[in-house]
Tab-separated table of C-alpha atoms in Angstrom:
chain	number	residue	atom	x	y	z
M	1	MET	CA	-3.439	4.297	51.190
M	2	LEU	CA	-3.714	5.021	47.504
M	3	PRO	CA	-6.801	7.013	46.488
M	4	ARG	CA	-9.675	4.997	45.048
M	5	LEU	CA	-9.575	4.924	41.248
M	6	GLN	CA	-12.275	7.105	39.757
M	7	LEU	CA	-14.094	5.582	36.784
M	8	PRO	CA	-14.167	6.986	34.238
M	9	PRO	CA	-10.936	8.945	34.742
M	10	SER	CA	-11.173	12.711	34.461
M	11	HIS	CA	-9.899	14.484	31.362
M	12	ALA	CA	-6.835	15.659	33.294
M	13	VAL	CA	-5.967	12.105	34.379
M	14	LEU	CA	-6.527	10.769	30.875
M	15	ILE	CA	-4.274	13.437	29.344
M	16	ALA	CA	-1.608	12.752	31.977
M	17	LEU	CA	-1.734	9.025	31.219
M	18	ALA	CA	-1.438	9.699	27.481
M	19	ALA	CA	1.549	11.984	28.036
M	20	ALA	CA	3.169	9.445	30.362
M	21	PHE	CA	2.712	6.776	27.689
M	22	VAL	CA	3.930	8.835	24.724
M	23	ALA	CA	6.772	10.991	26.044
M	24	PRO	CA	9.246	8.490	27.581
M	25	GLY	CA	11.274	6.709	24.922
M	26	LEU	CA	10.975	9.300	22.168
M	27	VAL	CA	14.239	11.087	22.935
M	28	GLY	CA	17.482	10.361	24.695
M	29	HIS	CA	18.644	7.181	22.955
M	30	ASP	CA	20.330	6.177	19.717
M	31	PRO	CA	18.205	4.891	16.815
M	32	TRP	CA	16.866	1.415	17.446
M	33	ARG	CA	17.508	-1.308	14.924
M	34	ALA	CA	15.162	-2.108	12.019
M	35	PHE	CA	12.214	0.260	11.587
M	36	ASP	CA	13.512	3.144	13.695
M	37	VAL	CA	16.906	3.425	12.059
M	38	ILE	CA	15.472	3.001	8.549
M	39	ALA	CA	13.015	5.895	8.861
M	40	ILE	CA	15.574	8.162	10.532
M	41	GLU	CA	18.059	7.459	7.736
M	42	ILE	CA	15.432	8.243	5.076
M	43	VAL	CA	14.699	11.570	6.761
M	44	GLN	CA	18.436	12.246	7.021
M	45	GLN	CA	18.827	11.601	3.283
M	46	MET	CA	15.969	14.023	2.545
M	47	HIS	CA	17.638	16.612	4.755
M	48	LEU	CA	21.049	16.258	3.124
M	49	SER	CA	19.924	16.010	-0.500
M	50	GLY	CA	16.916	18.332	-0.422
M	51	ASP	CA	14.985	15.690	-2.385
M	52	TRP	CA	11.623	15.127	-0.709
M	53	MET	CA	10.124	13.204	-3.596
M	54	VAL	CA	12.082	9.936	-3.538
M	55	PRO	CA	12.738	8.255	-0.168
M	56	ARG	CA	16.314	6.971	-0.113
M	57	LEU	CA	18.249	4.629	2.142
M	58	ALA	CA	22.038	4.954	1.950
M	59	GLY	CA	21.576	6.859	-1.296
M	60	GLU	CA	19.419	4.212	-2.975
M	61	PRO	CA	15.644	4.551	-3.563
M	62	TRP	CA	13.553	2.981	-0.777
M	63	LEU	CA	9.999	2.457	-1.943
M	64	GLU	CA	8.533	0.336	0.846
M	65	ASP	CA	6.442	3.243	2.146
M	66	PRO	CA	5.198	6.533	0.684
M	67	PRO	CA	6.913	9.596	2.163
M	68	LEU	CA	4.211	11.483	4.102
M	69	TYR	CA	5.476	10.398	7.529
M	70	HIS	CA	9.028	11.285	6.532
M	71	TRP	CA	7.930	14.775	5.471
M	72	LEU	CA	6.368	15.377	8.877
M	73	ALA	CA	9.430	13.966	10.652
M	74	LEU	CA	11.731	16.164	8.547
M	75	ALA	CA	9.742	19.236	9.583
M	76	PHE	CA	10.332	18.339	13.241
M	77	ALA	CA	14.020	17.646	12.559
M	78	LYS	CA	14.524	21.010	10.893
M	79	ALA	CA	12.675	22.856	13.642
M	80	LEU	CA	14.108	21.116	16.727
M	81	GLY	CA	17.090	19.070	15.567
M	82	TRP	CA	19.521	21.747	16.752
M	83	LEU	CA	18.120	21.439	20.281
M	84	LEU	CA	17.345	17.736	20.718
M	85	GLY	CA	19.543	16.072	18.124
M	86	PHE	CA	18.383	15.078	14.655
M	87	HIS	CA	17.172	11.546	15.417
M	88	ASN	CA	15.394	12.610	18.622
M	89	ALA	CA	13.560	15.394	16.793
M	90	VAL	CA	12.497	12.971	14.057
M	91	ARG	CA	10.722	10.782	16.617
M	92	LEU	CA	8.632	13.701	17.836
M	93	ALA	CA	6.495	13.123	14.743
M	94	SER	CA	5.607	9.717	16.193
M	95	GLY	CA	4.630	11.274	19.507
M	96	LEU	CA	2.343	13.773	17.789
M	97	LEU	CA	0.697	11.040	15.720
M	98	VAL	CA	0.075	8.783	18.720
M	99	MET	CA	-1.525	11.639	20.626
M	100	ALA	CA	-3.696	12.417	17.596
M	101	ALA	CA	-4.707	8.752	17.349
M	102	LEU	CA	-5.739	8.677	21.020
M	103	TRP	CA	-7.726	11.913	20.674
M	104	PHE	CA	-9.648	10.888	17.564
M	105	LEU	CA	-10.357	7.414	18.935
M	106	TYR	CA	-11.670	9.021	22.119
M	107	LEU	CA	-13.983	11.204	20.019
M	108	ALA	CA	-15.112	8.288	17.850
M	109	SER	CA	-15.999	6.169	20.862
M	110	ARG	CA	-17.649	9.022	22.757
M	111	HIS	CA	-19.864	10.012	19.830
M	112	SER	CA	-20.889	6.427	19.123
M	113	ALA	CA	-21.852	5.614	22.714
M	114	PRO	CA	-25.425	5.767	24.045
M	115	PRO	CA	-26.435	8.983	25.838
M	116	GLY	CA	-24.801	9.203	29.244
M	117	ASP	CA	-22.052	6.680	28.460
M	118	GLY	CA	-19.951	8.823	26.139
M	119	ARG	CA	-17.256	9.937	28.552
M	120	ALA	CA	-16.661	6.484	30.006
M	121	THR	CA	-16.658	4.784	26.608
M	122	GLY	CA	-14.322	7.376	25.118
M	123	ALA	CA	-11.861	6.956	27.983
M	124	SER	CA	-12.046	3.173	27.622
M	125	ALA	CA	-11.179	3.330	23.906
M	126	ALA	CA	-8.166	5.582	24.508
M	127	LEU	CA	-6.932	3.401	27.368
M	128	LEU	CA	-7.348	0.223	25.322
M	129	LEU	CA	-5.259	1.680	22.503
M	130	MET	CA	-2.623	2.887	24.970
M	131	GLY	CA	-2.574	-0.473	26.680
M	132	SER	CA	-2.114	-2.538	23.518
M	133	VAL	CA	1.073	-4.526	24.009
M	134	GLY	CA	2.199	-4.210	20.394
M	135	LEU	CA	2.039	-0.430	20.460
M	136	MET	CA	4.371	0.019	23.420
M	137	VAL	CA	7.595	-0.160	21.413
M	138	HIS	CA	6.388	0.961	17.993
M	139	ALA	CA	4.787	4.104	19.453
M	140	HIS	CA	8.299	5.299	20.306
M	141	GLU	CA	9.907	4.479	16.970
M	142	ALA	CA	10.040	6.455	13.755
M	143	VAL	CA	7.610	4.311	11.760
M	144	PRO	CA	5.214	5.442	8.981
M	145	ASP	CA	2.537	3.038	10.240
M	146	LEU	CA	1.845	5.413	13.123
M	147	ALA	CA	0.578	7.975	10.619
M	148	ALA	CA	-1.773	5.314	9.237
M	149	VAL	CA	-3.015	4.511	12.768
M	150	ALA	CA	-3.717	8.185	13.470
M	151	ALA	CA	-5.455	8.548	10.106
M	152	SER	CA	-7.565	5.428	10.731
M	153	CYS	CA	-8.669	6.716	14.162
M	154	ALA	CA	-9.649	10.043	12.598
M	155	ALA	CA	-11.419	8.237	9.740
M	156	LEU	CA	-13.427	6.147	12.211
M	157	PHE	CA	-14.516	9.320	13.994
M	158	PHE	CA	-15.697	11.028	10.804
M	159	LEU	CA	-17.443	7.841	9.718
M	160	ILE	CA	-19.259	7.560	13.057
M	161	VAL	CA	-20.584	11.135	12.696
M	162	SER	CA	-21.265	10.804	8.962
M	163	ASN	CA	-25.010	11.354	9.428
M	164	LYS	CA	-24.226	14.996	10.268
M	165	LYS	CA	-23.065	17.395	7.557
M	166	ARG	CA	-22.602	14.650	4.975
M	167	ILE	CA	-20.345	16.526	2.569
M	168	LYS	CA	-18.000	17.960	5.206
M	169	THR	CA	-17.610	14.678	7.058
M	170	GLY	CA	-17.213	12.865	3.726
M	171	LEU	CA	-14.397	15.192	2.680
M	172	ALA	CA	-12.711	14.726	6.056
M	173	PHE	CA	-13.119	10.941	5.912
M	174	GLY	CA	-11.675	10.786	2.398
M	175	ALA	CA	-8.779	13.037	3.419
M	176	CYS	CA	-7.971	10.646	6.281
M	177	LEU	CA	-7.919	7.728	3.837
M	178	GLY	CA	-5.618	9.722	1.577
M	179	ILE	CA	-3.264	10.428	4.471
M	180	ALA	CA	-3.216	6.729	5.357
M	181	PHE	CA	-2.462	5.880	1.713
M	182	LEU	CA	0.438	8.348	1.546
M	183	SER	CA	1.791	7.013	4.847
M	184	ALA	CA	1.677	3.223	4.592
M	185	GLY	CA	0.116	2.230	1.266
M	186	PRO	CA	-3.295	0.987	0.165
M	187	VAL	CA	-4.255	-1.594	2.827
M	188	VAL	CA	-5.703	0.706	5.522
M	189	PRO	CA	-7.653	2.977	3.123
M	190	ALA	CA	-9.005	-0.063	1.273
M	191	VAL	CA	-10.239	-1.601	4.537
M	192	LEU	CA	-11.850	1.594	5.838
M	193	GLY	CA	-13.306	2.500	2.459
M	194	ALA	CA	-14.921	-0.922	2.194
M	195	THR	CA	-16.150	-0.582	5.788
M	196	ALA	CA	-17.840	2.736	4.987
M	197	LEU	CA	-19.522	1.311	1.909
M	198	VAL	CA	-20.780	-1.843	3.657
M	199	ALA	CA	-21.895	0.106	6.732
M	200	HIS	CA	-24.048	2.433	4.650
M	201	LEU	CA	-25.724	-0.619	3.189
M	202	ALA	CA	-26.151	-2.573	6.433
M	203	CYS	CA	-26.987	0.087	9.026
M	204	ASP	CA	-30.633	1.123	8.780
M	205	GLU	CA	-30.088	4.676	9.984
M	206	TRP	CA	-27.430	5.280	7.331
M	207	ARG	CA	-29.154	3.604	4.380
M	208	ASN	CA	-30.704	6.561	2.578
M	209	ALA	CA	-30.120	8.760	-0.438
M	210	ARG	CA	-28.099	11.284	1.575
M	211	ALA	CA	-25.414	8.650	2.133
M	212	LEU	CA	-24.360	9.135	-1.480
M	213	ARG	CA	-23.235	12.656	-0.624
M	214	PHE	CA	-20.907	11.343	2.055
M	215	LEU	CA	-19.518	8.541	-0.108
M	216	ALA	CA	-19.032	10.784	-3.168
M	217	ALA	CA	-17.278	13.487	-1.157
M	218	ALA	CA	-15.071	10.872	0.506
M	219	ALA	CA	-14.101	9.308	-2.820
M	220	GLY	CA	-13.226	12.696	-4.310
M	221	ALA	CA	-11.075	13.805	-1.374
M	222	PHE	CA	-9.306	10.461	-1.252
M	223	LEU	CA	-8.465	10.468	-4.956
M	224	VAL	CA	-7.085	14.009	-4.889
M	225	LEU	CA	-4.732	13.220	-2.013
M	226	ALA	CA	-3.872	9.652	-2.947
M	227	VAL	CA	-2.735	10.396	-6.506
M	228	SER	CA	-0.675	13.472	-5.593
M	229	TRP	CA	2.642	11.846	-4.738
M	230	PRO	CA	2.385	8.865	-7.159
M	231	LEU	CA	1.589	11.272	-10.003
M	232	ALA	CA	4.499	13.544	-9.114
M	233	LEU	CA	6.774	10.500	-8.897
M	234	GLN	CA	5.482	9.239	-12.254
M	235	LEU	CA	6.299	12.542	-13.917
M	236	ARG	CA	9.781	12.588	-12.437
M	237	ALA	CA	10.847	8.928	-12.497
M	238	PRO	CA	8.322	6.592	-14.186
M	239	GLU	CA	10.393	3.489	-13.451
M	240	LEU	CA	10.396	4.242	-9.705
M	241	ALA	CA	6.650	4.920	-9.737
M	242	GLN	CA	5.996	1.579	-11.422
M	243	ALA	CA	8.304	-0.218	-8.987
M	244	TRP	CA	6.528	1.359	-6.020
M	245	TRP	CA	3.056	0.484	-7.326
M	246	HIS	CA	4.097	-3.090	-8.063
M	247	GLY	CA	5.464	-3.482	-4.536
M	248	ALA	CA	2.421	-1.826	-2.938
M	249	THR	CA	-0.086	-4.076	-4.712
M	250	GLN	CA	1.877	-7.330	-4.827
M	251	ALA	CA	0.976	-9.978	-2.254
M	252	ARG	CA	3.943	-11.141	-0.193
M	253	GLY	CA	3.832	-14.623	1.168
M	254	GLU	CA	1.190	-17.342	1.071
M	255	PHE	CA	-2.205	-16.218	2.363
M	256	GLY	CA	-2.808	-19.155	4.714
M	257	ALA	CA	0.614	-18.904	6.335
M	258	ASN	CA	0.273	-15.144	6.660
M	259	LEU	CA	-3.176	-15.506	8.226
M	260	ARG	CA	-1.936	-17.985	10.833
M	261	TYR	CA	0.974	-15.667	11.636
M	262	TYR	CA	-1.250	-12.626	12.134
M	263	LEU	CA	-3.775	-14.544	14.233
M	264	ALA	CA	-0.965	-15.664	16.523
M	265	THR	CA	0.640	-12.227	16.545
M	266	ALA	CA	-2.626	-10.395	17.233
M	267	SER	CA	-3.199	-12.602	20.292
M	268	TRP	CA	-0.479	-10.640	22.110
M	269	PHE	CA	-0.072	-7.559	19.913
M	270	ALA	CA	-3.717	-6.451	20.338
M	271	TRP	CA	-4.032	-7.506	23.978
M	272	PRO	CA	-6.183	-6.512	25.878
M	273	ALA	CA	-8.322	-4.951	23.131
M	274	TRP	CA	-9.308	-8.166	21.344
M	275	PRO	CA	-10.857	-10.035	24.325
M	276	LEU	CA	-12.980	-6.974	25.107
M	277	ALA	CA	-13.885	-6.649	21.428
M	278	LEU	CA	-15.165	-10.233	21.472
M	279	TRP	CA	-17.066	-9.489	24.677
M	280	SER	CA	-18.643	-6.416	23.097
M	281	ALA	CA	-19.587	-8.289	19.937
M	282	TRP	CA	-21.308	-10.963	22.060
M	283	THR	CA	-23.093	-8.722	24.546
M	284	LEU	CA	-24.239	-6.307	21.803
M	285	ARG	CA	-25.060	-8.994	19.246
M	286	ARG	CA	-28.695	-7.850	19.066
M	287	GLU	CA	-27.440	-4.408	17.993
M	288	TRP	CA	-24.974	-5.663	15.396
M	289	ARG	CA	-26.476	-3.447	12.690
M	290	SER	CA	-26.037	-0.274	14.721
M	291	PRO	CA	-23.039	1.829	13.586
M	292	ARG	CA	-21.292	1.641	16.969
M	293	VAL	CA	-21.042	-2.148	16.659
M	294	PHE	CA	-21.035	-2.725	12.919
M	295	VAL	CA	-18.360	-0.183	11.935
M	296	PRO	CA	-15.498	-1.373	14.191
M	297	LEU	CA	-16.513	-5.028	13.805
M	298	ALA	CA	-16.511	-4.808	10.001
M	299	ALA	CA	-13.225	-2.876	9.998
M	300	ALA	CA	-11.523	-5.504	12.162
M	301	LEU	CA	-12.921	-8.424	10.160
M	302	LEU	CA	-11.797	-6.824	6.892
M	303	ALA	CA	-8.385	-5.758	8.180
M	304	LEU	CA	-7.282	-9.261	9.186
M	305	PRO	CA	-7.537	-10.889	5.717
M	306	ALA	CA	-6.254	-7.664	4.128
M	307	ILE	CA	-2.965	-7.688	6.024
M	308	ALA	CA	-2.721	-11.463	5.529
M	309	TRP	CA	-3.097	-10.999	1.764
M	310	ALA	CA	-0.670	-8.074	1.542
M	311	GLY	CA	2.040	-9.378	3.871
M	312	PRO	CA	4.891	-9.643	4.587
M	313	ARG	CA	4.878	-11.357	7.975
M	314	GLN	CA	5.889	-8.457	10.234
M	315	ASP	CA	4.234	-7.720	13.555
M	316	ILE	CA	4.031	-4.015	12.755
M	317	ASN	CA	1.369	-4.695	10.116
M	318	THR	CA	-0.940	-5.835	12.937
M	319	MET	CA	-1.305	-2.165	13.894
M	320	ALA	CA	-4.121	-2.002	11.330
M	321	LEU	CA	-6.264	-3.995	13.814
M	322	LEU	CA	-5.705	-1.822	16.862
M	323	ALA	CA	-8.089	1.090	16.241
M	324	PRO	CA	-11.197	-0.945	15.332
M	325	LEU	CA	-10.599	-3.469	18.124
M	326	ALA	CA	-10.137	-0.731	20.720
M	327	LEU	CA	-13.233	1.095	19.457
M	328	LEU	CA	-15.347	-2.057	19.598
M	329	GLY	CA	-13.916	-3.208	22.920
M	330	ALA	CA	-14.658	0.123	24.577
M	331	HIS	CA	-18.406	-0.523	24.301
M	332	GLY	CA	-18.078	-3.697	26.335
M	333	VAL	CA	-16.255	-2.145	29.278
M	334	ALA	CA	-19.457	-0.669	30.729
M	335	ARG	CA	-20.977	-4.160	30.815
M	336	LEU	CA	-18.210	-5.614	32.976
M	337	ARG	CA	-18.218	-5.830	36.746
M	338	ARG	CA	-16.479	-2.868	38.349
M	339	GLY	CA	-13.472	-4.902	39.464
M	340	ALA	CA	-12.924	-6.178	35.937
M	341	THR	CA	-13.325	-2.666	34.570
């Protein structure tokens, strides 16, 4: 007989599950087609040329994504490539980022839960992110979007605890938005920045003069980080900087078609987080102005039209929905029957 499942799982079980999810698939195979091979080649070009400023693919500039993820992956490749092989070492950056995403989402959910429910809600959020169907493959690829997911989970945590030490949490929140910007472009930081602004207007406990300290510190930290690489690129190669900015801010595809695509894609990509998010939104509808409900709900509702506007139609862009849906869905798990839980 198998032992009865303990709910919530202990920290040791949760860490073991996270390791079992992250570790297999990172090493031991050739680069996968599409996203994996592209990022590994960019890191290889940085390694061979010594040029960390301009991402290149087969020697030509590749400006689809800023280079922060590639810098982290190159550090792993230089440190462990001799032992594991270059492409295997590159993917270790993805493993680190997924573990960071799970940890910060656990903290965000635990700190936003009512007293006594923190441990169970935190575990539920981490398990929902781990269990998201769309993350299973991409979590084991070399993709810059994983850095944006980790940054968004950390940003949600610092936003949830923004009523404590306003300036410090604001600086940390803004730094997370800057990291997301330097990893995958402006969509994720725009969504989370708008969420923070709207939440401080809508949530009664946050709507006070001290909120300006948090928002001002966040804006300053974000600007310092976000302009660093574009400014350096502008000074070195203005034409490449302009091409990158045009591509990062140009909508790709028709909004309605993109929206239909992402609604259909999210139905499986964000499973099982989105049904539980809907359940949470319904069961906690009387508390919709509390930060634990409003923040993830607003982030999810803003992220969907944002990725539909930005495009292109690629399932990997749906990763912007995972963190807020998992955070919102975690609050509904405690209201399910035990068998469903």
